[in-house]
């Protein structure tokens, strides 16, 4: 059947999307994505960028259906443009949130790693005790087995330390990327704020 939607000044835009978008994104996320400001001085370019970003987001989330979006922004007579968040700022906030979640996960992983190292140390101590007993008994075969076990335990500990250093390097890289994203967002927001004033008065 036909559905009639009565628009009023509270409506900021109207969007029509294909089934591939709601397959992976709730309505609230779609609205948030389309409401971000991507081009301060060019409204048609801003609309195209918003639709493109929505389609890319749905694709990245694994959508398997058609991905098409149509967006119509509404500018009511006598009503000034409402403030919208810059897409770069939202991107920086998302990166910072991901970094915090990664840090929390890393903390849990560090505790797990500590337990593994403690277990490895206990195993190594037991094997060394066996080695000492075998040595005291002049058991050559026992000595060789104990020595091999000790080397294996040391190798496991060494590998665990290397993996920890790699994770720390990744964490630092993520932190640096988030910092750069925030700085870029602040610069764009400062530049956008200045341009936005001129555009609003022009319209």
PDB file of N, CA and C in Angstrom, residues 63-157:
ATOM      1  N   UNK A  63      27.504  -6.419   4.427  1.00  0.00           N
ATOM      2  CA  UNK A  63      26.216  -6.508   3.738  1.00  0.00           C
ATOM      3  C   UNK A  63      26.357  -7.301   2.441  1.00  0.00           C
ATOM      4  N   UNK A  64      25.357  -8.131   2.168  1.00  0.00           N
ATOM      5  CA  UNK A  64      25.374  -8.957   0.950  1.00  0.00           C
ATOM      6  C   UNK A  64      24.270  -8.564  -0.026  1.00  0.00           C
ATOM      7  N   UNK A  65      23.499  -7.521   0.293  1.00  0.00           N
ATOM      8  CA  UNK A  65      22.411  -7.093  -0.578  1.00  0.00           C
ATOM      9  C   UNK A  65      22.800  -5.818  -1.326  1.00  0.00           C
ATOM     10  N   UNK A  66      21.876  -5.323  -2.121  1.00  0.00           N
ATOM     11  CA  UNK A  66      22.115  -4.106  -2.898  1.00  0.00           C
ATOM     12  C   UNK A  66      22.366  -2.919  -1.961  1.00  0.00           C
ATOM     13  N   UNK A  67      23.333  -2.079  -2.326  1.00  0.00           N
ATOM     14  CA  UNK A  67      23.697  -0.929  -1.501  1.00  0.00           C
ATOM     15  C   UNK A  67      23.516   0.349  -2.324  1.00  0.00           C
ATOM     16  N   UNK A  68      22.394   1.007  -2.113  1.00  0.00           N
ATOM     17  CA  UNK A  68      22.103   2.268  -2.789  1.00  0.00           C
ATOM     18  C   UNK A  68      21.452   3.198  -1.770  1.00  0.00           C
ATOM     19  N   UNK A  69      21.821   4.481  -1.823  1.00  0.00           N
ATOM     20  CA  UNK A  69      21.245   5.448  -0.884  1.00  0.00           C
ATOM     21  C   UNK A  69      20.904   6.736  -1.623  1.00  0.00           C
ATOM     22  N   UNK A  70      19.732   7.290  -1.323  1.00  0.00           N
ATOM     23  CA  UNK A  70      19.301   8.585  -1.850  1.00  0.00           C
ATOM     24  C   UNK A  70      19.021   9.481  -0.646  1.00  0.00           C
ATOM     25  N   UNK A  71      19.598  10.679  -0.648  1.00  0.00           N
ATOM     26  CA  UNK A  71      19.473  11.587   0.497  1.00  0.00           C
ATOM     27  C   UNK A  71      18.984  12.948   0.018  1.00  0.00           C
ATOM     28  N   UNK A  72      17.959  13.475   0.683  1.00  0.00           N
ATOM     29  CA  UNK A  72      17.438  14.819   0.404  1.00  0.00           C
ATOM     30  C   UNK A  72      17.504  15.616   1.693  1.00  0.00           C
ATOM     31  N   UNK A  73      18.347  16.643   1.710  1.00  0.00           N
ATOM     32  CA  UNK A  73      18.433  17.513   2.887  1.00  0.00           C
ATOM     33  C   UNK A  73      17.352  18.601   2.791  1.00  0.00           C
ATOM     34  N   UNK A  74      16.722  18.908   3.908  1.00  0.00           N
ATOM     35  CA  UNK A  74      15.621  19.871   3.948  1.00  0.00           C
ATOM     36  C   UNK A  74      16.080  21.183   4.564  1.00  0.00           C
ATOM     37  N   UNK A  75      15.837  22.296   3.863  1.00  0.00           N
ATOM     38  CA  UNK A  75      16.135  23.624   4.384  1.00  0.00           C
ATOM     39  C   UNK A  75      14.840  24.427   4.393  1.00  0.00           C
ATOM     40  N   UNK A  76      14.269  24.594   5.587  1.00  0.00           N
ATOM     41  CA  UNK A  76      12.977  25.256   5.713  1.00  0.00           C
ATOM     42  C   UNK A  76      13.146  26.772   5.630  1.00  0.00           C
ATOM     43  N   UNK A  77      12.180  27.477   4.997  1.00  0.00           N
ATOM     44  CA  UNK A  77      12.267  28.941   4.872  1.00  0.00           C
ATOM     45  C   UNK A  77      12.369  29.611   6.247  1.00  0.00           C
ATOM     46  N   UNK A  78      13.291  30.568   6.343  1.00  0.00           N
ATOM     47  CA  UNK A  78      13.447  31.311   7.591  1.00  0.00           C
ATOM     48  C   UNK A  78      14.140  30.552   8.697  1.00  0.00           C
ATOM     49  N   UNK A  79      14.589  29.354   8.434  1.00  0.00           N
ATOM     50  CA  UNK A  79      15.244  28.542   9.466  1.00  0.00           C
ATOM     51  C   UNK A  79      16.731  28.404   9.136  1.00  0.00           C
ATOM     52  N   UNK A  80      17.569  28.807  10.087  1.00  0.00           N
ATOM     53  CA  UNK A  80      19.014  28.725   9.880  1.00  0.00           C
ATOM     54  C   UNK A  80      19.456  27.265   9.880  1.00  0.00           C
ATOM     55  N   UNK A  81      20.530  26.936   9.157  1.00  0.00           N
ATOM     56  CA  UNK A  81      21.038  25.552   9.156  1.00  0.00           C
ATOM     57  C   UNK A  81      21.388  25.102  10.581  1.00  0.00           C
ATOM     58  N   UNK A  82      20.996  23.911  10.917  1.00  0.00           N
ATOM     59  CA  UNK A  82      21.277  23.405  12.255  1.00  0.00           C
ATOM     60  C   UNK A  82      22.725  22.905  12.334  1.00  0.00           C
ATOM     61  N   UNK A  83      23.316  22.957  13.526  1.00  0.00           N
ATOM     62  CA  UNK A  83      24.722  22.524  13.660  1.00  0.00           C
ATOM     63  C   UNK A  83      24.862  21.013  13.473  1.00  0.00           C
ATOM     64  N   UNK A  84      25.871  20.609  12.695  1.00  0.00           N
ATOM     65  CA  UNK A  84      26.133  19.186  12.453  1.00  0.00           C
ATOM     66  C   UNK A  84      27.580  18.875  12.801  1.00  0.00           C
ATOM     67  N   UNK A  85      27.789  17.684  13.284  1.00  0.00           N
ATOM     68  CA  UNK A  85      29.147  17.273  13.659  1.00  0.00           C
ATOM     69  C   UNK A  85      29.965  16.973  12.410  1.00  0.00           C
ATOM     70  N   UNK A  86      31.237  17.420  12.412  1.00  0.00           N
ATOM     71  CA  UNK A  86      32.136  17.111  11.313  1.00  0.00           C
ATOM     72  C   UNK A  86      32.431  15.613  11.281  1.00  0.00           C
ATOM     73  N   UNK A  87      32.470  15.060  10.082  1.00  0.00           N
ATOM     74  CA  UNK A  87      32.767  13.634   9.938  1.00  0.00           C
ATOM     75  C   UNK A  87      34.155  13.314  10.472  1.00  0.00           C
ATOM     76  N   UNK A  88      35.098  14.242  10.304  1.00  0.00           N
ATOM     77  CA  UNK A  88      36.460  14.000  10.794  1.00  0.00           C
ATOM     78  C   UNK A  88      36.491  13.912  12.314  1.00  0.00           C
ATOM     79  N   UNK A  89      35.647  14.713  12.976  1.00  0.00           N
ATOM     80  CA  UNK A  89      35.581  14.653  14.440  1.00  0.00           C
ATOM     81  C   UNK A  89      35.003  13.312  14.887  1.00  0.00           C
ATOM     82  N   UNK A  90      33.929  12.882  14.211  1.00  0.00           N
ATOM     83  CA  UNK A  90      33.325  11.580  14.541  1.00  0.00           C
ATOM     84  C   UNK A  90      34.326  10.448  14.319  1.00  0.00           C
ATOM     85  N   UNK A  91      35.124  10.575  13.258  1.00  0.00           N
ATOM     86  CA  UNK A  91      36.127   9.547  12.970  1.00  0.00           C
ATOM     87  C   UNK A  91      37.173   9.491  14.077  1.00  0.00           C
ATOM     88  N   UNK A  92      37.590  10.674  14.553  1.00  0.00           N
ATOM     89  CA  UNK A  92      38.581  10.712  15.630  1.00  0.00           C
ATOM     90  C   UNK A  92      38.017  10.126  16.920  1.00  0.00           C
ATOM     91  N   UNK A  93      36.758  10.435  17.205  1.00  0.00           N
ATOM     92  CA  UNK A  93      36.123   9.888  18.411  1.00  0.00           C
ATOM     93  C   UNK A  93      36.019   8.369  18.317  1.00  0.00           C
ATOM     94  N   UNK A  94      35.673   7.871  17.124  1.00  0.00           N
ATOM     95  CA  UNK A  94      35.560   6.425  16.929  1.00  0.00           C
ATOM     96  C   UNK A  94      36.919   5.748  17.109  1.00  0.00           C
ATOM     97  N   UNK A  95      37.974   6.395  16.584  1.00  0.00           N
ATOM     98  CA  UNK A  95      39.323   5.838  16.724  1.00  0.00           C
ATOM     99  C   UNK A  95      39.757   5.820  18.188  1.00  0.00           C
ATOM    100  N   UNK A  96      39.427   6.905  18.916  1.00  0.00           N
ATOM    101  CA  UNK A  96      39.783   6.961  20.333  1.00  0.00           C
ATOM    102  C   UNK A  96      39.050   5.879  21.125  1.00  0.00           C
ATOM    103  N   UNK A  97      37.773   5.665  20.802  1.00  0.00           N
ATOM    104  CA  UNK A  97      36.999   4.626  21.483  1.00  0.00           C
ATOM    105  C   UNK A  97      37.583   3.249  21.213  1.00  0.00           C
ATOM    106  N   UNK A  98      37.954   3.011  19.933  1.00  0.00           N
ATOM    107  CA  UNK A  98      38.549   1.721  19.578  1.00  0.00           C
ATOM    108  C   UNK A  98      39.869   1.514  20.307  1.00  0.00           C
ATOM    109  N   UNK A  99      40.625   2.615  20.464  1.00  0.00           N
ATOM    110  CA  UNK A  99      41.898   2.524  21.165  1.00  0.00           C
ATOM    111  C   UNK A  99      41.691   2.172  22.634  1.00  0.00           C
ATOM    112  N   UNK A 100      40.681   2.783  23.261  1.00  0.00           N
ATOM    113  CA  UNK A 100      40.394   2.491  24.662  1.00  0.00           C
ATOM    114  C   UNK A 100      39.967   1.029  24.831  1.00  0.00           C
ATOM    115  N   UNK A 101      39.137   0.555  23.917  1.00  0.00           N
ATOM    116  CA  UNK A 101      38.697  -0.842  23.992  1.00  0.00           C
ATOM    117  C   UNK A 101      39.871  -1.790  23.796  1.00  0.00           C
ATOM    118  N   UNK A 102      40.771  -1.398  22.876  1.00  0.00           N
ATOM    119  CA  UNK A 102      41.953  -2.235  22.641  1.00  0.00           C
ATOM    120  C   UNK A 102      42.850  -2.259  23.868  1.00  0.00           C
ATOM    121  N   UNK A 103      42.957  -1.079  24.543  1.00  0.00           N
ATOM    122  CA  UNK A 103      43.788  -1.014  25.738  1.00  0.00           C
ATOM    123  C   UNK A 103      43.218  -1.888  26.852  1.00  0.00           C
ATOM    124  N   UNK A 104      41.883  -1.876  26.994  1.00  0.00           N
ATOM    125  CA  UNK A 104      41.251  -2.715  28.004  1.00  0.00           C
ATOM    126  C   UNK A 104      41.469  -4.187  27.689  1.00  0.00           C
ATOM    127  N   UNK A 105      41.333  -4.531  26.410  1.00  0.00           N
ATOM    128  CA  UNK A 105      41.565  -5.915  26.000  1.00  0.00           C
ATOM    129  C   UNK A 105      43.018  -6.307  26.234  1.00  0.00           C
ATOM    130  N   UNK A 106      43.926  -5.338  25.979  1.00  0.00           N
ATOM    131  CA  UNK A 106      45.347  -5.611  26.171  1.00  0.00           C
ATOM    132  C   UNK A 106      45.652  -5.858  27.645  1.00  0.00           C
ATOM    133  N   UNK A 107      44.958  -5.120  28.535  1.00  0.00           N
ATOM    134  CA  UNK A 107      45.168  -5.319  29.970  1.00  0.00           C
ATOM    135  C   UNK A 107      44.774  -6.732  30.376  1.00  0.00           C
ATOM    136  N   UNK A 108      43.624  -7.195  29.864  1.00  0.00           N
ATOM    137  CA  UNK A 108      43.195  -8.555  30.165  1.00  0.00           C
ATOM    138  C   UNK A 108      44.179  -9.563  29.585  1.00  0.00           C
ATOM    139  N   UNK A 109      44.677  -9.235  28.398  1.00  0.00           N
ATOM    140  CA  UNK A 109      45.629 -10.137  27.760  1.00  0.00           C
ATOM    141  C   UNK A 109      46.941 -10.171  28.539  1.00  0.00           C
ATOM    142  N   UNK A 110      47.332  -9.010  29.089  1.00  0.00           N
ATOM    143  CA  UNK A 110      48.571  -8.958  29.867  1.00  0.00           C
ATOM    144  C   UNK A 110      48.466  -9.833  31.114  1.00  0.00           C
ATOM    145  N   UNK A 111      47.283  -9.819  31.743  1.00  0.00           N
ATOM    146  CA  UNK A 111      47.098 -10.668  32.922  1.00  0.00           C
ATOM    147  C   UNK A 111      47.170 -12.145  32.534  1.00  0.00           C
ATOM    148  N   UNK A 112      46.577 -12.478  31.380  1.00  0.00           N
ATOM    149  CA  UNK A 112      46.637 -13.857  30.912  1.00  0.00           C
ATOM    150  C   UNK A 112      48.073 -14.253  30.600  1.00  0.00           C
ATOM    151  N   UNK A 113      48.809 -13.318  29.994  1.00  0.00           N
ATOM    152  CA  UNK A 113      50.208 -13.595  29.665  1.00  0.00           C
ATOM    153  C   UNK A 113      51.031 -13.838  30.941  1.00  0.00           C
ATOM    154  N   UNK A 114      50.749 -13.007  31.982  1.00  0.00           N
ATOM    155  CA  UNK A 114      51.469 -13.171  33.239  1.00  0.00           C
ATOM    156  C   UNK A 114      51.233 -14.557  33.822  1.00  0.00           C
ATOM    157  N   UNK A 115      49.973 -15.018  33.754  1.00  0.00           N
ATOM    158  CA  UNK A 115      49.679 -16.348  34.281  1.00  0.00           C
ATOM    159  C   UNK A 115      50.397 -17.426  33.481  1.00  0.00           C
ATOM    160  N   UNK A 116      50.449 -17.226  32.154  1.00  0.00           N
ATOM    161  CA  UNK A 116      51.163 -18.209  31.329  1.00  0.00           C
ATOM    162  C   UNK A 116      52.650 -18.245  31.657  1.00  0.00           C
ATOM    163  N   UNK A 117      53.231 -17.062  31.884  1.00  0.00           N
ATOM    164  CA  UNK A 117      54.651 -17.006  32.218  1.00  0.00           C
ATOM    165  C   UNK A 117      54.928 -17.651  33.575  1.00  0.00           C
ATOM    166  N   UNK A 118      54.010 -17.430  34.519  1.00  0.00           N
ATOM    167  CA  UNK A 118      54.178 -18.043  35.831  1.00  0.00           C
ATOM    168  C   UNK A 118      54.111 -19.567  35.722  1.00  0.00           C
ATOM    169  N   UNK A 119      53.172 -20.030  34.898  1.00  0.00           N
ATOM    170  CA  UNK A 119      53.061 -21.478  34.690  1.00  0.00           C
ATOM    171  C   UNK A 119      54.321 -22.027  34.032  1.00  0.00           C
ATOM    172  N   UNK A 120      54.817 -21.279  33.020  1.00  0.00           N
ATOM    173  CA  UNK A 120      56.043 -21.714  32.340  1.00  0.00           C
ATOM    174  C   UNK A 120      57.218 -21.741  33.304  1.00  0.00           C
ATOM    175  N   UNK A 121      57.272 -20.740  34.206  1.00  0.00           N
ATOM    176  CA  UNK A 121      58.361 -20.699  35.178  1.00  0.00           C
ATOM    177  C   UNK A 121      58.276 -21.891  36.134  1.00  0.00           C
ATOM    178  N   UNK A 122      57.036 -22.245  36.543  1.00  0.00           N
ATOM    179  CA  UNK A 122      56.870 -23.384  37.447  1.00  0.00           C
ATOM    180  C   UNK A 122      57.278 -24.684  36.752  1.00  0.00           C
ATOM    181  N   UNK A 123      56.880 -24.806  35.479  1.00  0.00           N
ATOM    182  CA  UNK A 123      57.261 -26.003  34.718  1.00  0.00           C
ATOM    183  C   UNK A 123      58.771 -26.073  34.570  1.00  0.00           C
ATOM    184  N   UNK A 124      59.376 -24.903  34.296  1.00  0.00           N
ATOM    185  CA  UNK A 124      60.832 -24.866  34.140  1.00  0.00           C
ATOM    186  C   UNK A 124      61.526 -25.261  35.439  1.00  0.00           C
ATOM    187  N   UNK A 125      60.969 -24.785  36.576  1.00  0.00           N
ATOM    188  CA  UNK A 125      61.561 -25.121  37.869  1.00  0.00           C
ATOM    189  C   UNK A 125      61.466 -26.623  38.139  1.00  0.00           C
ATOM    190  N   UNK A 126      60.332 -27.205  37.783  1.00  0.00           N
ATOM    191  CA  UNK A 126      60.162 -28.639  37.967  1.00  0.00           C
ATOM    192  C   UNK A 126      61.138 -29.425  37.101  1.00  0.00           C
ATOM    193  N   UNK A 127      61.292 -28.985  35.861  1.00  0.00           N
ATOM    194  CA  UNK A 127      62.214 -29.682  34.967  1.00  0.00           C
ATOM    195  C   UNK A 127      63.662 -29.522  35.440  1.00  0.00           C
ATOM    196  N   UNK A 128      63.973 -28.353  35.979  1.00  0.00           N
ATOM    197  CA  UNK A 128      65.329 -28.162  36.485  1.00  0.00           C
ATOM    198  C   UNK A 128      65.588 -29.057  37.693  1.00  0.00           C
ATOM    199  N   UNK A 129      64.546 -29.210  38.531  1.00  0.00           N
ATOM    200  CA  UNK A 129      64.693 -30.100  39.675  1.00  0.00           C
ATOM    201  C   UNK A 129      64.931 -31.535  39.203  1.00  0.00           C
ATOM    202  N   UNK A 130      64.165 -31.915  38.143  1.00  0.00           N
ATOM    203  CA  UNK A 130      64.377 -33.255  37.582  1.00  0.00           C
ATOM    204  C   UNK A 130      65.789 -33.389  37.017  1.00  0.00           C
ATOM    205  N   UNK A 131      66.248 -32.327  36.402  1.00  0.00           N
ATOM    206  CA  UNK A 131      67.605 -32.324  35.846  1.00  0.00           C
ATOM    207  C   UNK A 131      68.647 -32.510  36.959  1.00  0.00           C
ATOM    208  N   UNK A 132      68.431 -31.782  38.049  1.00  0.00           N
ATOM    209  CA  UNK A 132      69.392 -31.883  39.160  1.00  0.00           C
ATOM    210  C   UNK A 132      69.393 -33.290  39.754  1.00  0.00           C
ATOM    211  N   UNK A 133      68.206 -33.881  39.867  1.00  0.00           N
ATOM    212  CA  UNK A 133      68.131 -35.232  40.424  1.00  0.00           C
ATOM    213  C   UNK A 133      68.819 -36.233  39.488  1.00  0.00           C
ATOM    214  N   UNK A 134      68.560 -36.042  38.172  1.00  0.00           N
ATOM    215  CA  UNK A 134      69.178 -36.946  37.207  1.00  0.00           C
ATOM    216  C   UNK A 134      70.695 -36.791  37.219  1.00  0.00           C
ATOM    217  N   UNK A 135      71.138 -35.563  37.374  1.00  0.00           N
ATOM    218  CA  UNK A 135      72.582 -35.322  37.404  1.00  0.00           C
ATOM    219  C   UNK A 135      73.213 -35.976  38.629  1.00  0.00           C
ATOM    220  N   UNK A 136      72.538 -35.849  39.754  1.00  0.00           N
ATOM    221  CA  UNK A 136      73.067 -36.447  40.982  1.00  0.00           C
ATOM    222  C   UNK A 136      73.153 -37.969  40.845  1.00  0.00           C
ATOM    223  N   UNK A 137      72.223 -38.545  40.102  1.00  0.00           N
ATOM    224  CA  UNK A 137      72.221 -39.994  39.922  1.00  0.00           C
ATOM    225  C   UNK A 137      73.080 -40.427  38.733  1.00  0.00           C
ATOM    226  N   UNK A 138      73.717 -39.452  38.095  1.00  0.00           N
ATOM    227  CA  UNK A 138      74.575 -39.732  36.931  1.00  0.00           C
ATOM    228  C   UNK A 138      73.806 -40.457  35.832  1.00  0.00           C
ATOM    229  N   UNK A 139      72.546 -40.091  35.692  1.00  0.00           N
ATOM    230  CA  UNK A 139      71.710 -40.686  34.665  1.00  0.00           C
ATOM    231  C   UNK A 139      71.861 -39.855  33.391  1.00  0.00           C
ATOM    232  N   UNK A 140      72.670 -40.336  32.454  1.00  0.00           N
ATOM    233  CA  UNK A 140      72.958 -39.564  31.257  1.00  0.00           C
ATOM    234  C   UNK A 140      71.693 -39.309  30.436  1.00  0.00           C
ATOM    235  N   UNK A 141      70.888 -40.333  30.264  1.00  0.00           N
ATOM    236  CA  UNK A 141      69.656 -40.176  29.487  1.00  0.00           C
ATOM    237  C   UNK A 141      68.731 -39.165  30.146  1.00  0.00           C
ATOM    238  N   UNK A 142      68.658 -39.243  31.464  1.00  0.00           N
ATOM    239  CA  UNK A 142      67.815 -38.298  32.189  1.00  0.00           C
ATOM    240  C   UNK A 142      68.338 -36.884  32.061  1.00  0.00           C
ATOM    241  N   UNK A 143      69.665 -36.721  32.076  1.00  0.00           N
ATOM    242  CA  UNK A 143      70.276 -35.412  31.913  1.00  0.00           C
ATOM    243  C   UNK A 143      69.898 -34.795  30.563  1.00  0.00           C
ATOM    244  N   UNK A 144      69.991 -35.588  29.523  1.00  0.00           N
ATOM    245  CA  UNK A 144      69.697 -35.078  28.184  1.00  0.00           C
ATOM    246  C   UNK A 144      68.223 -34.673  28.054  1.00  0.00           C
ATOM    247  N   UNK A 145      67.349 -35.502  28.606  1.00  0.00           N
ATOM    248  CA  UNK A 145      65.917 -35.195  28.533  1.00  0.00           C
ATOM    249  C   UNK A 145      65.592 -33.937  29.316  1.00  0.00           C
ATOM    250  N   UNK A 146      66.209 -33.791  30.496  1.00  0.00           N
ATOM    251  CA  UNK A 146      65.954 -32.626  31.326  1.00  0.00           C
ATOM    252  C   UNK A 146      66.486 -31.361  30.652  1.00  0.00           C
ATOM    253  N   UNK A 147      67.661 -31.459  30.047  1.00  0.00           N
ATOM    254  CA  UNK A 147      68.243 -30.309  29.353  1.00  0.00           C
ATOM    255  C   UNK A 147      67.367 -29.872  28.175  1.00  0.00           C
ATOM    256  N   UNK A 148      66.863 -30.859  27.432  1.00  0.00           N
ATOM    257  CA  UNK A 148      65.990 -30.548  26.306  1.00  0.00           C
ATOM    258  C   UNK A 148      64.701 -29.878  26.776  1.00  0.00           C
ATOM    259  N   UNK A 149      64.155 -30.382  27.858  1.00  0.00           N
ATOM    260  CA  UNK A 149      62.924 -29.802  28.406  1.00  0.00           C
ATOM    261  C   UNK A 149      63.172 -28.376  28.880  1.00  0.00           C
ATOM    262  N   UNK A 150      64.323 -28.129  29.485  1.00  0.00           N
ATOM    263  CA  UNK A 150      64.652 -26.790  29.978  1.00  0.00           C
ATOM    264  C   UNK A 150      64.765 -25.808  28.805  1.00  0.00           C
ATOM    265  N   UNK A 151      65.397 -26.247  27.724  1.00  0.00           N
ATOM    266  CA  UNK A 151      65.538 -25.388  26.552  1.00  0.00           C
ATOM    267  C   UNK A 151      64.179 -25.060  25.938  1.00  0.00           C
ATOM    268  N   UNK A 152      63.304 -26.061  25.902  1.00  0.00           N
ATOM    269  CA  UNK A 152      61.969 -25.831  25.346  1.00  0.00           C
ATOM    270  C   UNK A 152      61.196 -24.825  26.186  1.00  0.00           C
ATOM    271  N   UNK A 153      61.317 -24.941  27.509  1.00  0.00           N
ATOM    272  CA  UNK A 153      60.625 -24.008  28.397  1.00  0.00           C
ATOM    273  C   UNK A 153      61.154 -22.590  28.192  1.00  0.00           C
ATOM    274  N   UNK A 154      62.455 -22.433  28.056  1.00  0.00           N
ATOM    275  CA  UNK A 154      63.047 -21.118  27.816  1.00  0.00           C
ATOM    276  C   UNK A 154      62.585 -20.546  26.477  1.00  0.00           C
ATOM    277  N   UNK A 155      62.486 -21.415  25.487  1.00  0.00           N
ATOM    278  CA  UNK A 155      62.029 -20.961  24.172  1.00  0.00           C
ATOM    279  C   UNK A 155      60.589 -20.454  24.223  1.00  0.00           C
ATOM    280  N   UNK A 156      59.726 -21.141  24.980  1.00  0.00           N
ATOM    281  CA  UNK A 156      58.335 -20.700  25.105  1.00  0.00           C
ATOM    282  C   UNK A 156      58.255 -19.340  25.778  1.00  0.00           C
ATOM    283  N   UNK A 157      59.047 -19.155  26.807  1.00  0.00           N
ATOM    284  CA  UNK A 157      59.058 -17.868  27.506  1.00  0.00           C
ATOM    285  C   UNK A 157      59.543 -16.770  26.566  1.00  0.00           C
TER     286      UNK A 157
END
